[in-house]
PDB file of C-alpha atoms in Angstrom:
ATOM      1  CA  MET A  25       0.006  -0.039   0.066  1.00 58.00           C
ATOM      2  CA  ILE A  26       2.813   2.460   0.828  1.00 56.00           C
ATOM      3  CA  ASN A  27       4.981   1.601  -2.231  1.00 53.00           C
ATOM      4  CA  GLN A  28       1.728   2.028  -4.506  1.00 53.00           C
ATOM      5  CA  THR A  29       1.226   5.582  -2.604  1.00 45.00           C
ATOM      6  CA  ILE A  30       4.958   6.715  -3.179  1.00 44.00           C
ATOM      7  CA  GLN A  31       4.419   5.228  -6.990  1.00 45.00           C
ATOM      8  CA  LEU A  32       1.564   7.624  -7.497  1.00 39.00           C
ATOM      9  CA  SER A  33       3.047  10.357  -5.765  1.00 42.00           C
ATOM     10  CA  ILE A  34       6.126  10.024  -8.262  1.00 43.00           C
ATOM     11  CA  LEU A  35       3.929   9.975 -11.187  1.00 39.00           C
ATOM     12  CA  PHE A  36       1.798  13.048 -10.305  1.00 43.00           C
ATOM     13  CA  PHE A  37       4.801  15.057  -9.726  1.00 43.00           C
ATOM     14  CA  LEU A  38       6.285  13.957 -13.190  1.00 39.00           C
ATOM     15  CA  LEU A  39       3.089  14.862 -14.852  1.00 41.00           C
ATOM     16  CA  LEU A  40       2.881  18.240 -13.084  1.00 42.00           C
ATOM     17  CA  ALA A  41       6.613  18.835 -14.177  1.00 41.00           C
ATOM     18  CA  MET A  42       5.557  17.886 -17.824  1.00 41.00           C
ATOM     19  CA  ASN A  43       2.542  20.134 -17.542  1.00 41.00           C
ATOM     20  CA  VAL A  44       4.516  23.217 -16.202  1.00 42.00           C
ATOM     21  CA  SER A  45       7.424  23.000 -18.876  1.00 44.00           C
ATOM     22  CA  ALA A  46       4.518  22.683 -21.698  1.00 56.00           C
ATOM     23  CA  GLN A  47       3.204  26.277 -20.299  1.00 85.00           C
ATOM     24  CA  SER A  48       6.513  27.850 -21.008  1.00 94.00           C
ATOM     25  CA  VAL A  49       7.222  30.483 -23.811  1.00 97.00           C
ATOM     26  CA  PHE A  50      10.600  28.601 -23.887  1.00 97.00           C
ATOM     27  CA  GLY A  51      11.122  26.004 -26.591  1.00 97.00           C
ATOM     28  CA  LYS A  52      10.898  25.640 -30.360  1.00 98.00           C
ATOM     29  CA  TRP A  53       8.119  27.489 -32.423  1.00 98.00           C
ATOM     30  CA  LYS A  54       6.857  27.394 -35.913  1.00 98.00           C
ATOM     31  CA  THR A  55       6.289  30.988 -37.318  1.00 96.00           C
ATOM     32  CA  ILE A  56       3.180  31.504 -39.351  1.00 90.00           C
ATOM     33  CA  ASP A  57       3.183  34.370 -41.826  1.00 86.00           C
ATOM     34  CA  ASP A  58       0.156  36.438 -40.892  1.00 77.00           C
ATOM     35  CA  ARG A  59      -0.479  37.433 -44.515  1.00 82.00           C
ATOM     36  CA  THR A  60      -0.355  34.145 -46.186  1.00 87.00           C
ATOM     37  CA  GLY A  61      -0.936  31.626 -43.384  1.00 88.00           C
ATOM     38  CA  LEU A  62       2.044  29.696 -44.388  1.00 91.00           C
ATOM     39  CA  PRO A  63       4.888  28.526 -41.930  1.00 94.00           C
ATOM     40  CA  LYS A  64       7.798  30.463 -42.554  1.00 94.00           C
ATOM     41  CA  GLY A  65      10.695  28.965 -40.105  1.00 96.00           C
ATOM     42  CA  VAL A  66      11.250  27.537 -36.621  1.00 98.00           C
ATOM     43  CA  ILE A  67      12.694  29.731 -33.496  1.00 98.00           C
ATOM     44  CA  GLU A  68      14.100  28.461 -30.610  1.00 98.00           C
ATOM     45  CA  ILE A  69      13.328  30.584 -27.459  1.00 98.00           C
ATOM     46  CA  TYR A  70      15.554  30.312 -24.775  1.00 98.00           C
ATOM     47  CA  LYS A  71      16.447  31.834 -21.239  1.00 97.00           C
ATOM     48  CA  LYS A  72      20.163  33.421 -20.949  1.00 97.00           C
ATOM     49  CA  ASP A  73      21.047  35.128 -17.821  1.00 96.00           C
ATOM     50  CA  GLY A  74      17.718  35.758 -16.886  1.00 96.00           C
ATOM     51  CA  LEU A  75      16.477  37.154 -20.421  1.00 98.00           C
ATOM     52  CA  MET A  76      14.856  35.748 -23.357  1.00 98.00           C
ATOM     53  CA  TYR A  77      16.422  35.153 -26.427  1.00 98.00           C
ATOM     54  CA  GLY A  78      15.408  33.574 -29.708  1.00 98.00           C
ATOM     55  CA  LYS A  79      17.115  32.299 -32.858  1.00 98.00           C
ATOM     56  CA  VAL A  80      16.120  30.973 -35.996  1.00 98.00           C
ATOM     57  CA  ILE A  81      16.842  27.183 -36.286  1.00 97.00           C
ATOM     58  CA  LYS A  82      15.215  26.074 -39.615  1.00 96.00           C
ATOM     59  CA  ILE A  83      13.655  28.108 -42.233  1.00 96.00           C
ATOM     60  CA  LEU A  84      10.517  26.330 -43.716  1.00 95.00           C
ATOM     61  CA  GLU A  85       9.569  28.162 -46.841  1.00 92.00           C
ATOM     62  CA  GLU A  86      10.227  26.033 -49.855  1.00 89.00           C
ATOM     63  CA  GLY A  87      13.008  27.683 -51.989  1.00 89.00           C
ATOM     64  CA  MET A  88      14.401  29.665 -48.945  1.00 91.00           C
ATOM     65  CA  GLU A  89      16.461  27.380 -47.448  1.00 90.00           C
ATOM     66  CA  GLY A  90      19.906  28.766 -47.087  1.00 92.00           C
ATOM     67  CA  VAL A  91      18.773  32.656 -47.523  1.00 95.00           C
ATOM     68  CA  THR A  92      21.187  35.278 -46.606  1.00 96.00           C
ATOM     69  CA  CYS A  93      20.248  38.717 -45.210  1.00 95.00           C
ATOM     70  CA  VAL A  94      20.715  40.779 -48.097  1.00 94.00           C
ATOM     71  CA  LYS A  95      18.926  43.734 -47.019  1.00 94.00           C
ATOM     72  CA  CYS A  96      20.841  43.657 -43.641  1.00 94.00           C
ATOM     73  CA  ASP A  97      23.366  46.439 -42.847  1.00 93.00           C
ATOM     74  CA  GLY A  98      26.701  45.824 -41.027  1.00 93.00           C
ATOM     75  CA  GLU A  99      27.766  42.755 -39.514  1.00 93.00           C
ATOM     76  CA  LEU A 100      24.362  40.899 -40.263  1.00 94.00           C
ATOM     77  CA  LYS A 101      24.843  41.837 -44.241  1.00 95.00           C
ATOM     78  CA  ASP A 102      24.747  38.691 -46.323  1.00 95.00           C
ATOM     79  CA  LYS A 103      24.790  36.265 -42.883  1.00 96.00           C
ATOM     80  CA  PRO A 104      22.804  33.092 -43.289  1.00 97.00           C
ATOM     81  CA  VAL A 105      19.273  33.728 -41.532  1.00 97.00           C
ATOM     82  CA  GLU A 106      19.451  30.068 -39.873  1.00 97.00           C
ATOM     83  CA  GLY A 107      21.175  30.596 -36.828  1.00 97.00           C
ATOM     84  CA  MET A 108      20.645  34.315 -36.627  1.00 97.00           C
ATOM     85  CA  GLU A 109      19.416  35.702 -33.368  1.00 98.00           C
ATOM     86  CA  ILE A 110      16.195  37.556 -33.720  1.00 98.00           C
ATOM     87  CA  ILE A 111      15.047  38.172 -30.113  1.00 98.00           C
ATOM     88  CA  THR A 112      17.304  39.745 -27.923  1.00 97.00           C
ATOM     89  CA  ALA A 113      17.340  40.378 -24.150  1.00 97.00           C
ATOM     90  CA  GLY A 114      13.396  40.322 -23.319  1.00 97.00           C
ATOM     91  CA  GLU A 115      12.341  40.739 -19.712  1.00 97.00           C
ATOM     92  CA  LYS A 116       9.923  39.055 -17.809  1.00 97.00           C
ATOM     93  CA  HIS A 117       7.192  41.328 -16.659  1.00 95.00           C
ATOM     94  CA  GLU A 118       4.445  40.576 -13.406  1.00 91.00           C
ATOM     95  CA  ASP A 119       1.976  39.792 -16.157  1.00 90.00           C
ATOM     96  CA  GLY A 120       3.864  36.873 -17.518  1.00 91.00           C
ATOM     97  CA  GLU A 121       4.434  38.749 -20.782  1.00 96.00           C
ATOM     98  CA  TRP A 122       8.220  39.224 -22.119  1.00 98.00           C
ATOM     99  CA  LYS A 123       8.913  42.645 -23.415  1.00 98.00           C
ATOM    100  CA  GLY A 124      12.026  44.016 -25.256  1.00 97.00           C
ATOM    101  CA  LYS A 125      13.555  46.222 -27.693  1.00 96.00           C
ATOM    102  CA  ARG A 126      14.866  44.022 -30.498  1.00 97.00           C
ATOM    103  CA  LEU A 127      12.691  41.665 -32.250  1.00 98.00           C
ATOM    104  CA  PHE A 128      14.667  41.635 -35.541  1.00 97.00           C
ATOM    105  CA  ASP A 129      12.908  40.534 -39.284  1.00 95.00           C
ATOM    106  CA  PRO A 130      15.589  39.540 -41.203  1.00 94.00           C
ATOM    107  CA  GLN A 131      13.400  39.702 -44.433  1.00 91.00           C
ATOM    108  CA  GLN A 132      12.798  43.210 -44.005  1.00 92.00           C
ATOM    109  CA  ALA A 133      16.005  43.831 -42.086  1.00 95.00           C
ATOM    110  CA  MET A 134      13.922  45.767 -39.344  1.00 95.00           C
ATOM    111  CA  THR A 135      14.067  45.976 -35.725  1.00 96.00           C
ATOM    112  CA  PHE A 136      11.124  46.187 -33.490  1.00 97.00           C
ATOM    113  CA  ARG A 137      10.191  46.541 -29.696  1.00 97.00           C
ATOM    114  CA  PHE A 138       8.413  43.383 -28.741  1.00 98.00           C
ATOM    115  CA  LYS A 139       5.911  41.754 -26.646  1.00 98.00           C
ATOM    116  CA  ILE A 140       5.530  38.124 -26.256  1.00 98.00           C
ATOM    117  CA  TRP A 141       3.073  36.068 -24.230  1.00 97.00           C
ATOM    118  CA  LEU A 142       1.496  32.560 -24.288  1.00 97.00           C
ATOM    119  CA  ASN A 143      -2.288  32.456 -25.632  1.00 96.00           C
ATOM    120  CA  PRO A 144      -4.022  31.912 -22.302  1.00 95.00           C
ATOM    121  CA  ASP A 145      -6.577  29.849 -24.121  1.00 95.00           C
ATOM    122  CA  ASN A 146      -4.032  27.426 -25.617  1.00 96.00           C
ATOM    123  CA  HIS A 147      -0.579  27.164 -24.066  1.00 96.00           C
ATOM    124  CA  ASN A 148       0.670  25.604 -27.402  1.00 97.00           C
ATOM    125  CA  GLU A 149       0.344  29.224 -29.340  1.00 97.00           C
ATOM    126  CA  LEU A 150       2.659  32.025 -28.843  1.00 97.00           C
ATOM    127  CA  LYS A 151       1.594  35.403 -29.373  1.00 97.00           C
ATOM    128  CA  VAL A 152       4.290  37.605 -30.879  1.00 97.00           C
ATOM    129  CA  ARG A 153       3.702  41.317 -31.261  1.00 97.00           C
ATOM    130  CA  GLY A 154       6.198  43.539 -32.825  1.00 97.00           C
ATOM    131  CA  TYR A 155       5.726  47.636 -32.344  1.00 96.00           C
ATOM    132  CA  LEU A 156       6.993  50.510 -34.714  1.00 93.00           C
ATOM    133  CA  ALA A 157       6.227  53.560 -32.878  1.00 90.00           C
ATOM    134  CA  PHE A 158       2.309  53.114 -32.259  1.00 90.00           C
ATOM    135  CA  ILE A 159       1.797  50.697 -35.083  1.00 94.00           C
ATOM    136  CA  PHE A 160       1.768  46.883 -34.095  1.00 95.00           C
ATOM    137  CA  ARG A 161       1.544  43.455 -35.798  1.00 93.00           C
ATOM    138  CA  THR A 162       0.806  40.250 -33.978  1.00 93.00           C
ATOM    139  CA  GLN A 163       1.428  36.690 -35.325  1.00 93.00           C
ATOM    140  CA  THR A 164       0.734  33.383 -33.678  1.00 95.00           C
ATOM    141  CA  TRP A 165       3.352  31.055 -33.422  1.00 96.00           C
ATOM    142  CA  LEU A 166       2.693  27.420 -32.949  1.00 97.00           C
ATOM    143  CA  ARG A 167       4.451  24.895 -30.573  1.00 98.00           C
ATOM    144  CA  VAL A 168       7.001  22.352 -32.111  1.00 97.00           C
ATOM    145  CA  GLU A 169       6.918  19.043 -30.387  1.00 83.00           C
ATOM    146  CA  GLY A 170      10.391  17.402 -29.315  1.00 62.00           C
TER     147      GLY A 170
END
């Protein structure tokens, strides 16, 4: 009886740990073009020194594999988009949102302020909003399993 209780307790904590990690903004996310509805790439969002970062780990658009940042200036000019850091130093706020000053779009070679949060109705959807002055655009990214 005690052995079963211990096994059930362990199972409960394992399931709880899996559920908590599934509700994190960190991990791999498939970007969806909000204009075409087509997948564009996979972004890995990770934490470093308590801040949020994200980099392109895979291009999904057909014919765009190996694309470089032709519109970029400086050190990013003609660098591969795959492997490029596009989210830099986001800070977590009390409301659970992550905010920062650098969300980089290599296709347009533009940098935006950003706000990122999990969809409260579906933790497998990430809301990514980029701001340029008072204009903003929000995309929904989808969690990639594994």
